[in-house]
Tab-separated table of C-alpha atoms in Angstrom:
chain	number	residue	atom	x	y	z
A	1	MET	CA	169.107	19.846	64.893
A	2	THR	CA	171.862	22.336	63.882
A	3	ALA	CA	172.984	21.564	60.270
A	4	MET	CA	176.696	20.715	59.846
A	5	ALA	CA	178.215	22.370	56.732
A	6	THR	CA	178.990	19.477	54.328
A	7	PRO	CA	180.683	17.067	56.727
A	8	ARG	CA	183.564	15.220	55.142
A	9	HIS	CA	185.532	13.560	57.944
A	10	ARG	CA	184.146	10.090	58.843
A	11	VAL	CA	183.623	11.171	62.483
A	12	SER	CA	181.695	14.283	61.375
A	13	VAL	CA	179.592	12.097	58.925
A	14	ALA	CA	178.808	9.679	61.727
A	15	VAL	CA	177.610	12.449	63.970
A	16	ALA	CA	175.386	13.860	61.195
A	17	HIS	CA	173.837	10.326	60.650
A	18	ALA	CA	173.247	9.957	64.375
A	19	HIS	CA	171.388	13.193	64.369
A	20	SER	CA	169.269	11.981	61.446
A	21	GLU	CA	168.465	8.711	63.326
A	22	ILE	CA	167.450	10.643	66.503
A	23	ASP	CA	165.378	13.086	64.383
A	24	ALA	CA	163.433	10.057	63.126
A	25	VAL	CA	162.159	9.131	66.607
A	26	ALA	CA	161.814	12.644	67.958
A	27	ASP	CA	158.043	12.339	68.019
A	28	ALA	CA	157.762	8.657	68.637
A	29	SER	CA	155.666	7.622	71.694
A	30	VAL	CA	157.129	5.091	74.140
A	31	TRP	CA	153.892	4.056	75.840
A	32	SER	CA	153.735	0.785	73.975
A	33	MET	CA	157.126	-0.434	75.317
A	34	ASP	CA	156.862	-3.282	77.744
A	35	ALA	CA	158.872	-3.408	80.923
A	36	ALA	CA	161.683	-5.564	79.578
A	37	GLU	CA	162.203	-3.481	76.476
A	38	THR	CA	162.012	-0.246	78.542
A	39	THR	CA	164.819	-1.507	80.758
A	40	ALA	CA	166.903	-2.822	77.925
A	41	THR	CA	166.566	0.479	75.959
A	42	LEU	CA	167.506	2.584	79.031
A	43	ILE	CA	170.767	0.433	79.375
A	44	GLN	CA	171.507	0.754	75.732
A	45	LEU	CA	170.951	4.638	75.887
A	46	THR	CA	173.437	4.751	78.836
A	47	ARG	CA	176.069	2.847	76.840
A	48	LEU	CA	175.376	5.080	73.799
A	49	LYS	CA	175.786	8.125	75.957
A	50	ALA	CA	179.201	6.818	77.262
A	51	ARG	CA	180.302	6.203	73.725
A	52	VAL	CA	179.307	9.694	72.564
A	53	ALA	CA	181.106	11.159	75.631
A	54	GLU	CA	184.283	9.351	74.617
A	55	LEU	CA	184.029	10.730	71.018
A	56	GLU	CA	183.318	14.220	72.343
A	57	ALA	CA	186.386	14.015	74.597
A	58	ARG	CA	188.469	12.820	71.736
A	59	VAL	CA	187.495	15.761	69.508
A	60	ALA	CA	187.737	18.186	72.463
A	61	GLU	CA	191.336	17.097	73.048
A	62	HIS	CA	192.073	17.887	69.312
A	63	ALA	CA	190.481	21.389	69.486
A	64	ASP	CA	192.606	24.526	70.170
A	65	ASP	CA	191.768	27.140	72.698
A	66	GLU	CA	189.854	29.338	70.219
A	67	GLN	CA	187.754	26.359	69.105
A	68	VAL	CA	186.990	25.345	72.726
A	69	ASP	CA	185.781	28.865	73.465
A	70	THR	CA	183.486	28.867	70.440
A	71	TRP	CA	182.159	25.385	71.425
A	72	ALA	CA	181.325	26.676	74.985
A	73	HIS	CA	179.683	29.823	73.604
A	74	ARG	CA	177.641	28.240	70.821
A	75	THR	CA	176.361	25.451	73.063
A	76	ARG	CA	175.828	27.702	76.189
A	77	GLN	CA	178.019	25.659	78.414
A	78	THR	CA	180.227	27.017	81.134
A	79	LYS	CA	183.968	27.056	80.637
A	80	PRO	CA	184.688	24.691	83.417
A	81	VAL	CA	182.443	22.070	81.912
A	82	VAL	CA	184.010	22.129	78.492
A	83	LEU	CA	187.487	22.244	79.953
A	84	GLY	CA	186.608	19.166	81.955
A	85	GLN	CA	185.882	17.381	78.707
A	86	VAL	CA	189.175	18.616	77.260
A	87	ARG	CA	191.085	17.240	80.223
A	88	LEU	CA	189.272	13.946	79.978
A	89	GLY	CA	190.214	13.705	76.304
A	90	GLN	CA	193.890	14.432	77.279
A	91	ALA	CA	193.939	11.804	79.974
A	92	LEU	CA	192.400	9.165	77.621
A	93	VAL	CA	195.348	9.607	75.242
A	94	THR	CA	197.546	7.939	77.765
A	95	ARG	CA	194.951	5.679	79.257
A	96	GLY	CA	194.135	3.448	76.285
A	97	HIS	CA	192.304	0.731	78.155
A	98	VAL	CA	190.007	3.315	79.740
A	99	ARG	CA	189.402	4.895	76.382
A	100	ASP	CA	188.547	1.559	74.766
A	101	ALA	CA	186.109	0.710	77.569
A	102	LEU	CA	184.391	4.047	77.443
A	103	ALA	CA	184.169	3.908	73.621
A	104	ALA	CA	182.588	0.498	73.956
A	105	GLY	CA	180.042	1.728	76.444
A	106	ASP	CA	181.445	-0.573	79.219
A	107	LEU	CA	182.097	2.365	81.509
A	108	VAL	CA	180.235	5.623	82.233
A	109	VAL	CA	181.988	9.019	82.326
A	110	GLU	CA	182.021	9.203	86.155
A	111	GLN	CA	183.897	5.841	86.309
A	112	ALA	CA	186.352	6.940	83.628
A	113	ARG	CA	187.254	10.162	85.356
A	114	VAL	CA	188.008	8.165	88.505
A	115	ILE	CA	190.098	5.514	86.751
A	116	VAL	CA	192.241	7.858	84.721
A	117	ALA	CA	193.141	9.761	87.824
A	118	ALA	CA	193.829	6.728	90.116
A	119	PRO	CA	197.204	5.633	88.680
A	120	ASP	CA	198.612	9.146	89.168
A	121	GLN	CA	198.603	8.387	92.845
A	122	LEU	CA	201.172	5.510	92.254
A	123	PRO	CA	204.955	6.144	92.896
A	124	GLY	CA	206.419	8.120	89.993
A	125	ASP	CA	209.342	5.582	89.673
A	126	LEU	CA	206.997	2.610	89.305
A	127	ASP	CA	207.500	0.432	86.250
A	128	THR	CA	205.192	1.282	83.386
A	129	THR	CA	203.998	-2.250	83.037
A	130	LEU	CA	202.748	-2.112	86.679
A	131	VAL	CA	200.945	1.134	85.967
A	132	GLU	CA	199.283	-0.445	82.915
A	133	LYS	CA	198.357	-3.508	85.069
A	134	ALA	CA	196.701	-1.087	87.629
A	135	GLU	CA	194.761	0.518	84.830
A	136	ARG	CA	193.464	-2.733	83.480
A	137	HIS	CA	192.569	-3.819	87.007
A	138	LEU	CA	190.308	-0.786	87.621
A	139	VAL	CA	188.710	-1.141	84.120
A	140	ALA	CA	187.732	-4.654	84.895
A	141	ALA	CA	186.434	-3.595	88.315
A	142	GLY	CA	184.368	-0.882	86.632
A	143	ARG	CA	182.090	-3.633	85.138
A	144	GLU	CA	180.949	-4.404	88.651
A	145	HIS	CA	181.420	-1.288	90.734
A	146	THR	CA	180.270	2.333	90.821
A	147	ALA	CA	182.607	5.384	90.788
A	148	PRO	CA	182.771	5.825	94.627
A	149	THR	CA	183.838	2.181	95.076
A	150	LEU	CA	186.377	2.547	92.345
A	151	ARG	CA	187.803	5.527	94.100
A	152	ILE	CA	188.449	3.298	97.136
A	153	LEU	CA	189.885	0.556	95.047
A	154	GLY	CA	192.215	3.140	93.464
A	155	LYS	CA	193.811	3.731	96.741
A	156	ARG	CA	194.708	0.155	97.127
A	157	LEU	CA	196.290	-0.379	93.731
A	158	MET	CA	199.707	-1.213	95.167
A	159	ASP	CA	198.173	-4.185	96.762
A	160	VAL	CA	197.387	-5.498	93.337
A	161	VAL	CA	200.467	-4.405	91.199
A	162	ALA	CA	203.200	-4.571	93.862
A	163	PRO	CA	202.064	-6.248	97.087
A	164	ASP	CA	205.637	-6.460	98.493
A	165	LEU	CA	205.850	-2.628	98.379
A	166	ALA	CA	202.218	-1.863	99.339
A	167	ASP	CA	202.756	-1.390	103.085
A	168	GLU	CA	205.656	0.974	102.735
A	169	TYR	CA	203.780	2.975	100.092
A	170	GLU	CA	200.647	3.099	102.138
A	171	ALA	CA	202.520	4.387	105.189
A	172	LYS	CA	204.086	7.197	103.115
A	173	GLN	CA	200.761	7.950	101.431
A	174	LEU	CA	198.993	8.312	104.812
A	175	ALA	CA	201.777	10.504	106.289
A	176	ARG	CA	201.418	12.775	103.117
A	177	GLU	CA	197.611	12.907	103.531
A	178	GLU	CA	197.824	13.660	107.212
A	179	ALA	CA	200.395	16.371	106.687
A	180	ASP	CA	198.195	17.934	103.960
A	181	ALA	CA	195.098	17.658	106.188
A	182	LEU	CA	196.807	19.537	108.960
A	183	LEU	CA	197.766	22.290	106.584
A	184	ALA	CA	194.191	22.456	105.244
A	185	THR	CA	192.577	22.504	108.761
A	186	THR	CA	190.310	25.468	109.220
A	187	PHE	CA	187.508	26.619	111.624
A	188	THR	CA	185.262	29.520	111.004
A	189	MET	CA	182.319	30.679	113.105
A	190	VAL	CA	180.071	33.749	113.065
A	191	ASP	CA	177.009	34.845	115.099
A	192	ASP	CA	174.175	36.081	113.010
A	193	GLY	CA	172.783	38.346	115.834
A	194	HIS	CA	169.448	36.496	115.956
A	195	GLY	CA	170.304	33.678	118.373
A	196	LYS	CA	172.092	31.406	116.072
A	197	CYS	CA	175.759	30.825	115.331
A	198	HIS	CA	176.945	29.444	111.916
A	199	GLY	CA	180.210	27.910	110.920
A	200	LYS	CA	182.224	25.352	108.988
A	201	PHE	CA	185.375	23.424	109.448
A	202	THR	CA	187.906	21.260	107.784
A	203	VAL	CA	189.718	18.770	110.002
A	204	PRO	CA	191.938	15.519	109.505
A	205	SER	CA	189.882	12.368	109.032
A	206	LEU	CA	191.012	11.124	112.454
A	207	HIS	CA	189.418	14.029	114.274
A	208	GLY	CA	186.366	13.964	112.086
A	209	ALA	CA	185.896	10.302	112.928
A	210	ALA	CA	186.370	10.942	116.652
A	211	LEU	CA	183.836	13.830	116.617
A	212	LYS	CA	181.339	11.731	114.718
A	213	LYS	CA	181.655	8.839	117.204
A	214	MET	CA	181.200	11.218	120.124
A	215	LEU	CA	178.013	12.846	118.567
A	216	LEU	CA	176.602	9.465	117.655
A	217	ALA	CA	177.058	8.323	121.206
A	218	ILE	CA	175.205	11.373	122.632
A	219	ALA	CA	172.463	11.204	119.901
A	220	ALA	CA	171.818	7.449	120.484
A	221	PRO	CA	168.112	6.659	120.907
A	222	GLN	CA	168.633	5.450	124.538
A	223	HIS	CA	170.346	8.657	125.621
A	224	ARG	CA	167.778	10.833	123.759
A	225	THR	CA	164.878	8.932	125.452
A	226	ALA	CA	166.492	9.479	128.832
A	227	THR	CA	166.879	13.188	128.236
A	228	ASP	CA	163.755	13.992	126.286
A	229	GLY	CA	161.374	11.358	127.565
A	230	PRO	CA	159.950	8.337	125.705
A	231	ALA	CA	157.801	8.480	122.627
A	232	ALA	CA	154.028	8.027	122.614
A	233	PRO	CA	152.989	4.415	123.737
A	234	GLY	CA	153.394	2.023	120.945
A	235	ALA	CA	155.378	4.424	118.833
A	236	GLY	CA	158.823	3.170	119.879
A	237	VAL	CA	161.804	5.445	119.668
A	238	VAL	CA	161.315	7.985	116.968
A	239	PRO	CA	164.777	9.682	116.503
A	240	ARG	CA	164.928	13.268	115.160
A	241	PRO	CA	166.109	13.849	111.627
A	242	GLY	CA	169.835	13.128	111.408
A	243	ARG	CA	171.204	16.691	110.994
A	244	GLU	CA	169.039	18.025	113.774
A	245	ARG	CA	169.890	15.165	116.185
A	246	LEU	CA	173.591	15.494	115.587
A	247	GLY	CA	173.414	19.266	115.919
A	248	ARG	CA	171.752	18.875	119.353
A	249	ALA	CA	174.415	16.297	120.265
A	250	PHE	CA	177.128	18.838	119.361
A	251	CYS	CA	175.495	21.421	121.756
A	252	GLU	CA	175.348	18.804	124.529
A	253	LEU	CA	179.028	17.857	123.933
A	254	LEU	CA	180.015	21.547	124.340
A	255	GLU	CA	177.964	21.890	127.526
A	256	ARG	CA	179.336	18.726	129.089
A	257	TYR	CA	183.029	18.950	128.179
A	258	PRO	CA	184.925	19.155	131.471
A	259	ALA	CA	186.618	22.579	132.058
A	260	ARG	CA	189.476	20.814	133.864
A	261	ARG	CA	190.451	19.260	130.597
A	262	LEU	CA	190.945	22.633	128.866
A	263	PRO	CA	194.261	24.366	128.686
A	264	GLN	CA	194.768	27.277	131.089
A	265	THR	CA	195.277	30.777	130.067
A	266	GLY	CA	196.457	33.318	132.550
A	267	GLY	CA	196.222	30.618	135.215
A	268	ILE	CA	192.520	29.691	134.749
A	269	SER	CA	190.864	27.254	132.344
A	270	ALA	CA	188.611	28.631	129.586
A	271	THR	CA	185.484	29.735	131.297
A	272	ILE	CA	182.206	31.345	130.072
A	273	VAL	CA	181.230	34.108	132.430
A	274	VAL	CA	177.489	34.638	132.750
A	275	THR	CA	176.392	37.881	134.458
A	276	MET	CA	172.859	37.895	135.891
A	277	THR	CA	171.012	39.100	138.956
A	278	LEU	CA	170.288	36.949	141.900
A	279	GLU	CA	166.613	37.429	141.307
A	280	ALA	CA	166.913	35.986	137.733
A	281	LEU	CA	169.004	33.064	138.992
A	282	GLU	CA	166.430	32.212	141.545
A	283	GLY	CA	163.586	32.448	139.043
A	284	ARG	CA	161.937	35.477	140.716
A	285	LEU	CA	162.634	37.590	137.665
A	286	GLU	CA	162.771	36.803	134.020
A	287	GLN	CA	165.684	38.875	132.821
A	288	ALA	CA	168.382	38.057	130.127
A	289	ALA	CA	171.836	36.952	131.271
A	290	LEU	CA	174.903	38.408	129.603
A	291	LEU	CA	177.903	36.276	128.529
A	292	ASP	CA	181.310	37.788	128.679
A	293	THR	CA	181.626	37.085	124.961
A	294	GLY	CA	178.949	39.648	124.296
A	295	GLU	CA	175.940	37.319	123.595
A	296	LYS	CA	172.854	37.068	125.708
A	297	ILE	CA	170.867	33.983	126.888
A	298	THR	CA	167.557	33.605	128.639
A	299	ALA	CA	167.479	33.233	132.437
A	300	ALA	CA	165.898	29.807	132.010
A	301	THR	CA	168.998	28.586	129.967
A	302	ALA	CA	171.310	30.159	132.574
A	303	ARG	CA	169.532	28.354	135.367
A	304	ARG	CA	169.731	25.040	133.567
A	305	LEU	CA	173.454	25.441	132.994
A	306	ALA	CA	174.001	26.552	136.569
A	307	CYS	CA	172.665	23.204	137.828
A	308	GLU	CA	175.578	21.312	136.345
A	309	ALA	CA	178.297	23.971	136.185
A	310	GLY	CA	180.682	25.220	138.775
A	311	LEU	CA	179.461	28.629	140.040
A	312	ILE	CA	181.733	31.405	141.215
A	313	PRO	CA	179.495	33.965	142.993
A	314	ALA	CA	180.568	37.586	142.665
A	315	VAL	CA	179.209	40.579	144.465
A	316	LEU	CA	179.305	43.692	142.281
A	317	GLY	CA	179.056	47.314	143.292
A	318	GLY	CA	177.009	50.020	141.608
A	319	ARG	CA	179.555	50.448	138.792
A	320	SER	CA	180.125	46.598	138.544
A	321	GLU	CA	183.289	46.691	140.570
A	322	VAL	CA	183.999	43.230	142.086
A	323	LEU	CA	183.485	43.734	145.853
A	324	ASP	CA	183.832	40.021	146.816
A	325	LEU	CA	184.603	36.948	144.712
A	326	GLY	CA	183.678	33.549	146.001
A	327	ARG	CA	184.934	30.172	144.615
A	328	THR	CA	183.366	27.126	143.006
A	329	ARG	CA	181.932	24.784	145.579
A	330	ARG	CA	178.939	23.602	143.628
A	331	PHE	CA	179.572	19.881	143.031
A	332	HIS	CA	179.298	16.967	145.409
A	333	THR	CA	182.618	15.239	146.116
A	334	LYS	CA	183.221	11.657	144.801
A	335	ALA	CA	182.665	10.256	148.264
A	336	GLN	CA	179.396	12.165	148.635
A	337	ARG	CA	178.258	10.929	145.217
A	338	THR	CA	179.047	7.411	146.208
A	339	ALA	CA	177.130	7.582	149.490
A	340	ILE	CA	174.079	9.061	147.807
A	341	GLY	CA	174.229	6.316	145.143
A	342	ILE	CA	174.357	3.566	147.863
A	343	ARG	CA	171.434	5.124	149.680
A	344	ASP	CA	169.174	5.944	146.689
A	345	LYS	CA	170.009	3.020	144.529
A	346	GLY	CA	168.934	4.933	141.506
A	347	CYS	CA	166.690	7.698	140.312
A	348	THR	CA	164.369	8.794	143.187
A	349	GLU	CA	161.386	9.664	141.004
A	350	PRO	CA	158.583	7.138	141.503
A	351	GLY	CA	158.459	4.455	138.858
A	352	CYS	CA	161.864	5.311	137.357
A	353	ASP	CA	164.418	2.457	137.383
A	354	TRP	CA	167.533	4.258	136.103
A	355	PRO	CA	170.677	2.918	137.852
A	356	PRO	CA	172.869	5.144	140.089
A	357	ALA	CA	175.778	5.180	137.596
A	358	MET	CA	173.614	6.929	135.028
A	359	CYS	CA	171.950	9.489	137.252
A	360	HIS	CA	172.814	13.099	138.284
A	361	VAL	CA	173.084	14.345	141.821
A	362	HIS	CA	170.502	17.007	142.462
A	363	HIS	CA	170.191	19.620	145.303
A	364	ASP	CA	166.780	19.378	147.002
A	365	ILE	CA	167.366	23.030	148.068
A	366	PRO	CA	168.717	24.809	144.985
A	367	TRP	CA	172.409	25.691	145.546
A	368	SER	CA	171.667	29.261	144.115
A	369	ARG	CA	169.333	29.742	147.173
A	370	GLY	CA	171.800	28.600	149.738
A	371	GLY	CA	171.237	24.913	149.498
A	372	PRO	CA	174.114	22.862	150.976
A	373	THR	CA	176.242	20.561	148.997
A	374	ASP	CA	175.942	17.513	151.188
A	375	VAL	CA	174.613	14.022	151.316
A	376	GLU	CA	171.448	14.816	153.422
A	377	HIS	CA	170.126	17.419	150.945
A	378	GLY	CA	171.228	15.612	147.740
A	379	ARG	CA	169.479	12.973	145.779
A	380	LEU	CA	169.712	11.147	142.459
A	381	LEU	CA	167.679	12.060	139.414
A	382	CYS	CA	168.031	10.482	135.979
A	383	PRO	CA	168.732	12.923	133.097
A	384	LYS	CA	165.039	13.057	132.064
A	385	HIS	CA	163.579	13.875	135.515
A	386	HIS	CA	166.538	16.281	136.229
A	387	THR	CA	165.711	18.096	133.056
A	388	ARG	CA	161.983	18.232	133.871
A	389	PHE	CA	162.610	19.458	137.351
A	390	HIS	CA	164.547	22.527	136.066
A	391	ARG	CA	162.005	23.190	133.394
A	392	ARG	CA	159.301	23.333	136.184
A	393	THR	CA	161.495	25.682	138.306
């Protein structure tokens, strides 16, 4: 331990004595502790750590800036860490119930930080007795709940201290949070040049919840089994790891979002233009396809997208001048889709029992090779067999 120069204050003396007690067991083995004593000792150590943290915060609040800098330097702590203890000490001065509970070891530091901050969210003109009531409520809840739960309870303090004002306060609080969320909304995206795009975003909770629900629906085991095929016999559905499954669901959401729902710019909806040769589209030549945004994709990916996207054929001259531009006429009409469903009654692959409403309409003769978009040359395929067919071709 680092010796303290002749401690005189009772707090300094207590700290020195605590060091001496810990020194006495520095080499003690713990192998002989039974299970009950081990558990009890760990609990007491946690309580002791909380009590020491309260004492540290109290002394840190007393220290001036120079002393805080010396403390950080001599103990090799970062400035944000020590300033966090100073702020905790300052908060505990006005939150006596939290200070007492932490000093008694009834709370841990993580809980204390949540509780001292929660009353700051209450209306500024609220009676001080109600603020104190809120503090006591959270301290009592801290004996049963962890810090994340206390954070949730902290948002509902008005229900406890002033229930008649709670609804009005909640409405104002939500309006403020939603306004702040809109101001904080950001989206960044960058392509790394190696086939991957990276990004991050911040959106309001409403839109985050909506996106999560959409992705979970696409990533559901039933949908994934239909698209990727069932797992090995007896293995059941084995979903991919969470992040990968949701990532693929996000890609599928982007591919399937209807273009007609997008805003129009310059008279047309947002469209990705893919430039490729007819030979590559028909599978006679493996050649990269170029997107109008500058990226490239494989011919196989372009063919897969072409099966479910509207195609606008364009005939280009030697210098890529547009000599003739067709129009999208790729999809079967609703009436044709209904007629094919009545006729096929589901997926047409042998042994598959997928119902018509969950199947895709597939061209027997690929549309890229002149296949007509009619009832006679169309048939139903479930997502799995539709995907497999285009992987083969």
